[in-house]
Each structure stands twice: as C-alpha cells, then as structure tokens.
mmCIF file of N, CA and C in Angstrom:
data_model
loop_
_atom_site.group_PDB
_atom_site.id
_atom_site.type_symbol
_atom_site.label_atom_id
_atom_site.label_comp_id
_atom_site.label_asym_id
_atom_site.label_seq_id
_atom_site.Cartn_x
_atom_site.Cartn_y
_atom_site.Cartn_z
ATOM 1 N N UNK F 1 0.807 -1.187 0.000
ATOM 2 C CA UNK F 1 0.000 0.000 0.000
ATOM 3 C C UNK F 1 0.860 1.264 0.000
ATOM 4 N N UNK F 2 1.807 1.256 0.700
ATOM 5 C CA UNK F 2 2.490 2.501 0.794
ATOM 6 C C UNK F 2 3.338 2.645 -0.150
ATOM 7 N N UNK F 3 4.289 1.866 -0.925
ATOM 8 C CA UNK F 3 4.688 1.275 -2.214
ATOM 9 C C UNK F 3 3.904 2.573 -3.253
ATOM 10 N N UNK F 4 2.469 1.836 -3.161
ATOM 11 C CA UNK F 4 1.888 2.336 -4.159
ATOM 12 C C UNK F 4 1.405 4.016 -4.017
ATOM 13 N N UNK F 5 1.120 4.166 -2.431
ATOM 14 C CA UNK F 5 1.256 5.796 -2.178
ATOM 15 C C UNK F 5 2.312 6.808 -2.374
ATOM 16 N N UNK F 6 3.221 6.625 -2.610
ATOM 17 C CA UNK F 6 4.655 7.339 -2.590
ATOM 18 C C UNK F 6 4.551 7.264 -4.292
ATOM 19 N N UNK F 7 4.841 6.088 -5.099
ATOM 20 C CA UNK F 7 4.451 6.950 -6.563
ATOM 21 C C UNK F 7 3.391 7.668 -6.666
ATOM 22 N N UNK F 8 2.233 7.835 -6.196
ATOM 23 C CA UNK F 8 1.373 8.151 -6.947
ATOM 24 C C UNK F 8 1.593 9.335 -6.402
ATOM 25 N N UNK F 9 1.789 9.464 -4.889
ATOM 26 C CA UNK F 9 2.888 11.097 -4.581
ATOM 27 C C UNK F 9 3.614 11.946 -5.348
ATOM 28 N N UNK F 10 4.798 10.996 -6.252
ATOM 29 C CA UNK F 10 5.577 11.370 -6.792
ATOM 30 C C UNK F 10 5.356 12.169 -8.336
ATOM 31 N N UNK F 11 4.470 11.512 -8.639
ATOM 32 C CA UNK F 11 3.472 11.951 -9.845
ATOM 33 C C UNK F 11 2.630 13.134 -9.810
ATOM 34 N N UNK F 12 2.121 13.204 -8.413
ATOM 35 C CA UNK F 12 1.674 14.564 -7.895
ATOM 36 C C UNK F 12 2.545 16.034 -8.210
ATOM 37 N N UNK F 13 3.736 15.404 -7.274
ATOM 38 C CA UNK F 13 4.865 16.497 -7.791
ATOM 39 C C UNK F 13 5.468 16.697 -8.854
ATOM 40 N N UNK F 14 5.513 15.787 -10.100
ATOM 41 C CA UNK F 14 5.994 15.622 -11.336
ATOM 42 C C UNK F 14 4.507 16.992 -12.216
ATOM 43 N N UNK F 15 3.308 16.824 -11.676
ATOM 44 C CA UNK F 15 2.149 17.424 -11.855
ATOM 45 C C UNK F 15 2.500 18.980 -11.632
ATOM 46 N N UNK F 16 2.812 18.802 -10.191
ATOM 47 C CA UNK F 16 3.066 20.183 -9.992
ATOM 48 C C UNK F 16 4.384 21.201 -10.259
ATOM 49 N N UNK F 17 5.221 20.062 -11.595
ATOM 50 C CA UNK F 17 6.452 21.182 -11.377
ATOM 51 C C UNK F 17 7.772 20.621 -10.983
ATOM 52 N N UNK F 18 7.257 19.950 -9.825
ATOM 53 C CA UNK F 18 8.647 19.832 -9.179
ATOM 54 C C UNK F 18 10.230 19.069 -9.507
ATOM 55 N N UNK F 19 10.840 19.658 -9.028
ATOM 56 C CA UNK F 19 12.578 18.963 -10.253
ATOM 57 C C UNK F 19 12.755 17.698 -10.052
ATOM 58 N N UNK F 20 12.714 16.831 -11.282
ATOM 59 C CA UNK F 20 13.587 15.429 -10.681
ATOM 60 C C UNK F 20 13.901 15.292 -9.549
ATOM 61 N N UNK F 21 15.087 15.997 -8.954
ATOM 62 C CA UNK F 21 15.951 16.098 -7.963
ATOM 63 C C UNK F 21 15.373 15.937 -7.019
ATOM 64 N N UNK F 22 14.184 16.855 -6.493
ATOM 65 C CA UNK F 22 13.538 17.238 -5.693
ATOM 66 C C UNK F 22 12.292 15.977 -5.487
ATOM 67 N N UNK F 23 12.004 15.310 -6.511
ATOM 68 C CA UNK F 23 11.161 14.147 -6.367
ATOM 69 C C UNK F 23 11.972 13.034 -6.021
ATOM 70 N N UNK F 24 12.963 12.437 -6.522
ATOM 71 C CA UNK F 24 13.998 11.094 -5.885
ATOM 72 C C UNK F 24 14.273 11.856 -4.702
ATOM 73 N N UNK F 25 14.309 13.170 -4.219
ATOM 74 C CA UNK F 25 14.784 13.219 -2.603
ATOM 75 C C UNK F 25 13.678 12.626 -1.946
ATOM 76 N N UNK F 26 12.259 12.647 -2.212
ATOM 77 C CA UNK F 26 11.113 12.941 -1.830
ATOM 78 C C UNK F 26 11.162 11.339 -1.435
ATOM 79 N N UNK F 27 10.783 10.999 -2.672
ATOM 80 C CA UNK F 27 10.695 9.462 -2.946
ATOM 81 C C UNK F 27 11.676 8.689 -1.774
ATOM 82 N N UNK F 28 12.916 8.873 -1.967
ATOM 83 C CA UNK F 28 13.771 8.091 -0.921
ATOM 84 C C UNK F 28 13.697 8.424 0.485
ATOM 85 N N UNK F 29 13.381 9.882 1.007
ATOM 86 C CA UNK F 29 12.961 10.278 1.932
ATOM 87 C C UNK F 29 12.000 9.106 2.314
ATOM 88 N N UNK F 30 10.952 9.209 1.859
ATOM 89 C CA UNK F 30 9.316 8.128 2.100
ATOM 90 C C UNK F 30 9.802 6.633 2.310
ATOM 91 N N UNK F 31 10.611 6.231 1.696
ATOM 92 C CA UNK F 31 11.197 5.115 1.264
ATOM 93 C C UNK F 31 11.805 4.774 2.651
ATOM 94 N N UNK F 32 12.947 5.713 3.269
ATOM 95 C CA UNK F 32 13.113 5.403 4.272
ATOM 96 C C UNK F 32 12.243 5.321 5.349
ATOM 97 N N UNK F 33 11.226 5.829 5.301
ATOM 98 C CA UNK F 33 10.293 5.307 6.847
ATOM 99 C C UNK F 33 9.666 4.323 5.885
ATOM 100 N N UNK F 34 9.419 3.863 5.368
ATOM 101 C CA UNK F 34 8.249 3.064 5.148
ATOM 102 C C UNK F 34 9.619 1.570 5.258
ATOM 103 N N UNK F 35 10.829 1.475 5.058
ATOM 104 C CA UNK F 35 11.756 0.868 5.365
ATOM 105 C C UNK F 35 11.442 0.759 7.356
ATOM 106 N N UNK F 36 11.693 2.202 7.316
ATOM 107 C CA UNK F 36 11.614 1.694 9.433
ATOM 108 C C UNK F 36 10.302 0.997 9.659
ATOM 109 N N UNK F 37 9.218 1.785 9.049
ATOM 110 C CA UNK F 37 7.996 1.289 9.902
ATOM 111 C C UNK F 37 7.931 -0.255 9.456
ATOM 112 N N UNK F 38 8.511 -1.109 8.893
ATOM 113 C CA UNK F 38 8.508 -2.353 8.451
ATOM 114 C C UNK F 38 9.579 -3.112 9.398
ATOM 115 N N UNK F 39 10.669 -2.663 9.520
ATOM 116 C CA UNK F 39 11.541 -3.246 10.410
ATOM 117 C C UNK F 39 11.536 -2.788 12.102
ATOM 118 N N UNK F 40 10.337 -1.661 12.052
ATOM 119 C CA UNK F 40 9.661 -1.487 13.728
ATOM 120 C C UNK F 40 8.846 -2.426 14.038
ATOM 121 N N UNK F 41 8.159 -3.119 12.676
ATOM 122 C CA UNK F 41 7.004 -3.897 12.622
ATOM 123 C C UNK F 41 5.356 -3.060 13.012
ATOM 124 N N UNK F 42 5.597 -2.014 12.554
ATOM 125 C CA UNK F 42 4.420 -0.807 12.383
ATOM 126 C C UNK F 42 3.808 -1.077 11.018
ATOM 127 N N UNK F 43 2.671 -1.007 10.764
ATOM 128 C CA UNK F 43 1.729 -0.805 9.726
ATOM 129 C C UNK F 43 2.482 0.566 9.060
ATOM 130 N N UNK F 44 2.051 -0.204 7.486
ATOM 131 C CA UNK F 44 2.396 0.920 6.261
ATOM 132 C C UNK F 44 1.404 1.515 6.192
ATOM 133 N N UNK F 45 -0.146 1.124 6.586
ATOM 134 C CA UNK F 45 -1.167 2.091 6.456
ATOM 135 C C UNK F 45 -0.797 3.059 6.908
ATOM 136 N N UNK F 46 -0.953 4.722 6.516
ATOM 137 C CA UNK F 46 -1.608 5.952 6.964
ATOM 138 C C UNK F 46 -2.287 5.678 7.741
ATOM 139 N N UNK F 47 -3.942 5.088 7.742
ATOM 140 C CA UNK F 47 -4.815 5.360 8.639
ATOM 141 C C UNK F 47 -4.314 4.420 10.032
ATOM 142 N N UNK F 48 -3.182 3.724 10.157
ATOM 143 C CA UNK F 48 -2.806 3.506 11.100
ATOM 144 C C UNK F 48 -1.608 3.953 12.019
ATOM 145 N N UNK F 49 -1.273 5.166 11.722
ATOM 146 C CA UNK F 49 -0.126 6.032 11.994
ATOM 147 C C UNK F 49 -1.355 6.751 13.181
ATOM 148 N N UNK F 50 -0.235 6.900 13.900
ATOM 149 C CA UNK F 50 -0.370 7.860 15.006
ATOM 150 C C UNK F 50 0.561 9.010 15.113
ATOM 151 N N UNK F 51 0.212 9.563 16.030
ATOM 152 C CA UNK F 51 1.259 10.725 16.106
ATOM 153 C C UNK F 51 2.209 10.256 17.239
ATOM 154 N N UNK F 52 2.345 9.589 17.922
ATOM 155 C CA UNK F 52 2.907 8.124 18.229
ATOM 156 C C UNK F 52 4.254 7.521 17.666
ATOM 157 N N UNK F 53 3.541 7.270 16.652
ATOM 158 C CA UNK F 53 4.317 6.303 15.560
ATOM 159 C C UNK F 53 5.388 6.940 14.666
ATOM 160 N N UNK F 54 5.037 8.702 14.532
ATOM 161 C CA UNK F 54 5.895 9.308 13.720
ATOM 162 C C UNK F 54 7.155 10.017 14.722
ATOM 163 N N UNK F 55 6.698 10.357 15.782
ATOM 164 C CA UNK F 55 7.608 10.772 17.014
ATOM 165 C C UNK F 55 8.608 9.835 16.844
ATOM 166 N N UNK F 56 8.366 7.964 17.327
ATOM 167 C CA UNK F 56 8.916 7.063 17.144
ATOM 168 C C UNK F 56 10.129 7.456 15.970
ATOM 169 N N UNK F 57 9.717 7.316 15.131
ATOM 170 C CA UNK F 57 10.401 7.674 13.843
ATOM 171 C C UNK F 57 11.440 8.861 13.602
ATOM 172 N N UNK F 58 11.016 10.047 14.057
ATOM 173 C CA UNK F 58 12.021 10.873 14.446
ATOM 174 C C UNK F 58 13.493 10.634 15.484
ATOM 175 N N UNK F 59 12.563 10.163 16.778
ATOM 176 C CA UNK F 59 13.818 9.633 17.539
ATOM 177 C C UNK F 59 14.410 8.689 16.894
ATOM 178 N N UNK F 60 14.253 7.688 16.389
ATOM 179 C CA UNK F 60 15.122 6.877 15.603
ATOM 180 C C UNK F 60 16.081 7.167 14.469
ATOM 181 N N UNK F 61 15.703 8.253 13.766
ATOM 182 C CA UNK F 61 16.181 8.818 12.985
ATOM 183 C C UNK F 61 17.773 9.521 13.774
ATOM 184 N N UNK F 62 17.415 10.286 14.912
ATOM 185 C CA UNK F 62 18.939 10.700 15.993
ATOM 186 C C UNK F 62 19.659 9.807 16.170
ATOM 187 N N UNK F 63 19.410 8.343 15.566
ATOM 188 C CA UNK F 63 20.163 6.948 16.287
ATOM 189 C C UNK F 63 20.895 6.416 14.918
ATOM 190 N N UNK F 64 20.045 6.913 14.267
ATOM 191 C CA UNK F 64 20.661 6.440 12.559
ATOM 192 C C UNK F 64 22.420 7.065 12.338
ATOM 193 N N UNK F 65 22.678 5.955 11.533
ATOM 194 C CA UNK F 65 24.280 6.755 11.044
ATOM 195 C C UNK F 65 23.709 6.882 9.568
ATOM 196 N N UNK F 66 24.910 7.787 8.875
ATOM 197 C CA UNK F 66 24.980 7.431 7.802
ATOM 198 C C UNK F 66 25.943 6.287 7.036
ATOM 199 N N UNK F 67 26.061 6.301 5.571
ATOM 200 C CA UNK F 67 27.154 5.074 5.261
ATOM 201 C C UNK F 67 28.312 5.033 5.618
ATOM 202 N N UNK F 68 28.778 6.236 6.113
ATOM 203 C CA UNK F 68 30.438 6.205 6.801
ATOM 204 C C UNK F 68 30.466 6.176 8.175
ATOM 205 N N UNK F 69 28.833 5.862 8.646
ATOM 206 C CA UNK F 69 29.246 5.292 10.265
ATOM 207 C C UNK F 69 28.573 6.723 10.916
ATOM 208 N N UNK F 70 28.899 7.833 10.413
ATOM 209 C CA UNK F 70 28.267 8.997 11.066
ATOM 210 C C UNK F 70 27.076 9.326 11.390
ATOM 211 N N UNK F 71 26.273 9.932 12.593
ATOM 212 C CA UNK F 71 25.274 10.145 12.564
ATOM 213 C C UNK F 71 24.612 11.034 11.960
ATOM 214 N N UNK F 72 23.393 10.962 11.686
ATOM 215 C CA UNK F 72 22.901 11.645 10.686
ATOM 216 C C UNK F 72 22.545 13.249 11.101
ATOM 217 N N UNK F 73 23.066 14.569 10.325
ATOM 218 C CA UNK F 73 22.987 15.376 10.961
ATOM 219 C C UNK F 73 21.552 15.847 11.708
ATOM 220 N N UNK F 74 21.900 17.158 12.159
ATOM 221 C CA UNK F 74 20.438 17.867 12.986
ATOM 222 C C UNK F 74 19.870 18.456 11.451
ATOM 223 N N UNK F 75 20.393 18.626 10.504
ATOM 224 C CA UNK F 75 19.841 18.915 8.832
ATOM 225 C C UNK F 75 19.130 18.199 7.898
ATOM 226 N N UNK F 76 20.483 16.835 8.073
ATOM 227 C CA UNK F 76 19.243 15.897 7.582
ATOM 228 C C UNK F 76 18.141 14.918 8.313
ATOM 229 N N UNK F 77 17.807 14.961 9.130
ATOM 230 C CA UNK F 77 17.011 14.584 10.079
ATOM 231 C C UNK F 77 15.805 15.505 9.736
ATOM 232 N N UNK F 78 16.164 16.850 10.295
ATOM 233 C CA UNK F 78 14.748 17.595 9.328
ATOM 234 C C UNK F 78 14.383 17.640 7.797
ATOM 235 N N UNK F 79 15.230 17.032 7.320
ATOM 236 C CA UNK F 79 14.687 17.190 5.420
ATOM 237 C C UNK F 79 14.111 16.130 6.082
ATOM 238 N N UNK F 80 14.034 14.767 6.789
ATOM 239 C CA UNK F 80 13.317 13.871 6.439
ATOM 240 C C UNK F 80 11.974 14.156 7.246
ATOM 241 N N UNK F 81 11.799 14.647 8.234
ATOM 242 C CA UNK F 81 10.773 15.500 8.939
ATOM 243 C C UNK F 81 9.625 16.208 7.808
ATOM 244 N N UNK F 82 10.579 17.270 6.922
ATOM 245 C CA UNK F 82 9.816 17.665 6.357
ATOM 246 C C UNK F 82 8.784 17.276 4.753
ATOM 247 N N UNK F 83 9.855 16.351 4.530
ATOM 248 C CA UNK F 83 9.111 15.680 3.302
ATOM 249 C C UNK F 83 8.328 14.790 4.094
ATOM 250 N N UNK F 84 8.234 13.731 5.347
ATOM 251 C CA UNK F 84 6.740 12.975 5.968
ATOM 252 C C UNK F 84 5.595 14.188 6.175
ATOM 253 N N UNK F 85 5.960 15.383 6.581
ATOM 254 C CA UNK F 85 5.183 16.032 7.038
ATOM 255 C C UNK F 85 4.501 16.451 5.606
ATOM 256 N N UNK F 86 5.194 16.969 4.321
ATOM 257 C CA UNK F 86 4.410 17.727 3.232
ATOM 258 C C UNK F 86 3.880 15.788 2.534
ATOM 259 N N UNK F 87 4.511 14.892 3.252
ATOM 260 C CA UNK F 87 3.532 13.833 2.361
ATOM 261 C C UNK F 87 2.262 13.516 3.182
ATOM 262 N N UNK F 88 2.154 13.682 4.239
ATOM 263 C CA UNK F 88 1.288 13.711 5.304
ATOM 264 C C UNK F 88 0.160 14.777 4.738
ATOM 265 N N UNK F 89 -0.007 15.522 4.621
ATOM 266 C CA UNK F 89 -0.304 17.193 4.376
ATOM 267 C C UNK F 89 -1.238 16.291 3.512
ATOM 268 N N UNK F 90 -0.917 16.127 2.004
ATOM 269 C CA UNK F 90 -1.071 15.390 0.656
ATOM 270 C C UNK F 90 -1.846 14.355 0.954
ATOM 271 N N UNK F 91 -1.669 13.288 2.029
ATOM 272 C CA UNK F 91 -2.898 11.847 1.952
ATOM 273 C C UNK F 91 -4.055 12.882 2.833
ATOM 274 N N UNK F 92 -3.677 13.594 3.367
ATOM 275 C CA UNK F 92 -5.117 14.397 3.934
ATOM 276 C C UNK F 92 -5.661 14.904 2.965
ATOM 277 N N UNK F 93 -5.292 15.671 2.328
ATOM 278 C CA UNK F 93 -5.759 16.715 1.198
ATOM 279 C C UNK F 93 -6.644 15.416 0.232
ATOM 280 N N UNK F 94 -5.794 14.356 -0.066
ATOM 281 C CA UNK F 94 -6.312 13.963 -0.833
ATOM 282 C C UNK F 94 -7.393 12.761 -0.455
ATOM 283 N N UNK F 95 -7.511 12.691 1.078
ATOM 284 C CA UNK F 95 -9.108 12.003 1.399
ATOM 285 C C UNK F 95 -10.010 12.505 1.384
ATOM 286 N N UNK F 96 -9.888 14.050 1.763
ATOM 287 C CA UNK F 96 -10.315 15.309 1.676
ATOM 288 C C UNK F 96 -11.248 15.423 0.850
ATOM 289 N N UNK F 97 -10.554 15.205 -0.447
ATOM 290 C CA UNK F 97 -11.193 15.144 -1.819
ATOM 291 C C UNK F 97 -11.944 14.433 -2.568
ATOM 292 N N UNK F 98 -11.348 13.270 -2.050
ATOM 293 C CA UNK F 98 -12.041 12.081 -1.940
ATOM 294 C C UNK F 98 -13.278 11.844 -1.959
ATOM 295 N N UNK F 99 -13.348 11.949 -0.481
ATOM 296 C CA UNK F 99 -14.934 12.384 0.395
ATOM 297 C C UNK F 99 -15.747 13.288 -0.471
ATOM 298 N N UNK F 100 -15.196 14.588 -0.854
ATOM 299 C CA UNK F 100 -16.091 15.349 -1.308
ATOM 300 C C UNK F 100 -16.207 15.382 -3.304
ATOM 301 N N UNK F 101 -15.481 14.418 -3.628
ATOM 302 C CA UNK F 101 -15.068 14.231 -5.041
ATOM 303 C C UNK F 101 -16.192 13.628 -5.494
#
C-alpha cells in the first residue's frame, strides 16, 4: 500500500512542477520510513499512523548513522521531517477530496 502511495505522490509532484531532484529526494525520503515502519514492525497504512508512531520515527532517525558510520545530521534529520510532514499534508488533502469528489 504505501509502495503504491509514494508513486502516486511522486506523480503529484511531477504534476506540480517539481525537479527530478527534488522528487527522488522525496521518494527516498518516504522510502526510508516506510523501510523503518517495516523493520519497527508498524503498519504501512496511513490510517494507522499515530502521532505516536511518527515521534517514534524521528527519535530513531537521531540513532541512525549514515554510510560512513556517522550520525545523521540535525539537517538531515529535518529534510526527512519535512518531506513525511508535506507527504502527510497530501494523503489528507487527498481524502479530503475524496470524500467530497
């Protein structure tokens, strides 16, 4: 399910403009939690996210290294903050629409 939410995300932003660049950040951003919430053993559903579950995810993220062993900065920790949060934003918007579509 989430697989299939993150392209169809990605297509969103391809819709709206946005650079290659800026979509594979997006994409791998997503990629990586939907990687944790699988090896937390958390549901890929949205409608089963809590605010809980994404906290979780943040702190874990302070524990992460990168490939040379380093931890991941206080910088990139928020790019990944902020692309869950503007993909978050997006499955609302778009139940939103849904509902009233």
């Amino acid at each position: 399910m989430l697989p299939s939410l993150i392209d169809t995300y990605c297509v969103h932003l391809e819709a709206e403009g946005r650079s290659p660049k800026t979509i594979a950040w997006h994409r791998a951003s997503l990629e990586k939690y939907s990687a944790w919430l699988r090896e937390a053993g958390n549901s890929e559903s949205p409608t089963d996210w809590t605010a809980h579950t994404i906290r979780a995810y943040f702190v874990a993220l302070k524990k992460m290294t990168k490939a040379d062993g380093q931890p991941l900065t206080a910088t990139s920790i928020s790019t990944y903050a902020r692309s869950l949060r503007a993909f978050c934003r997006w499955l609302h918007v778009e139940e939103r629409e849904a509902r009233n579509g």
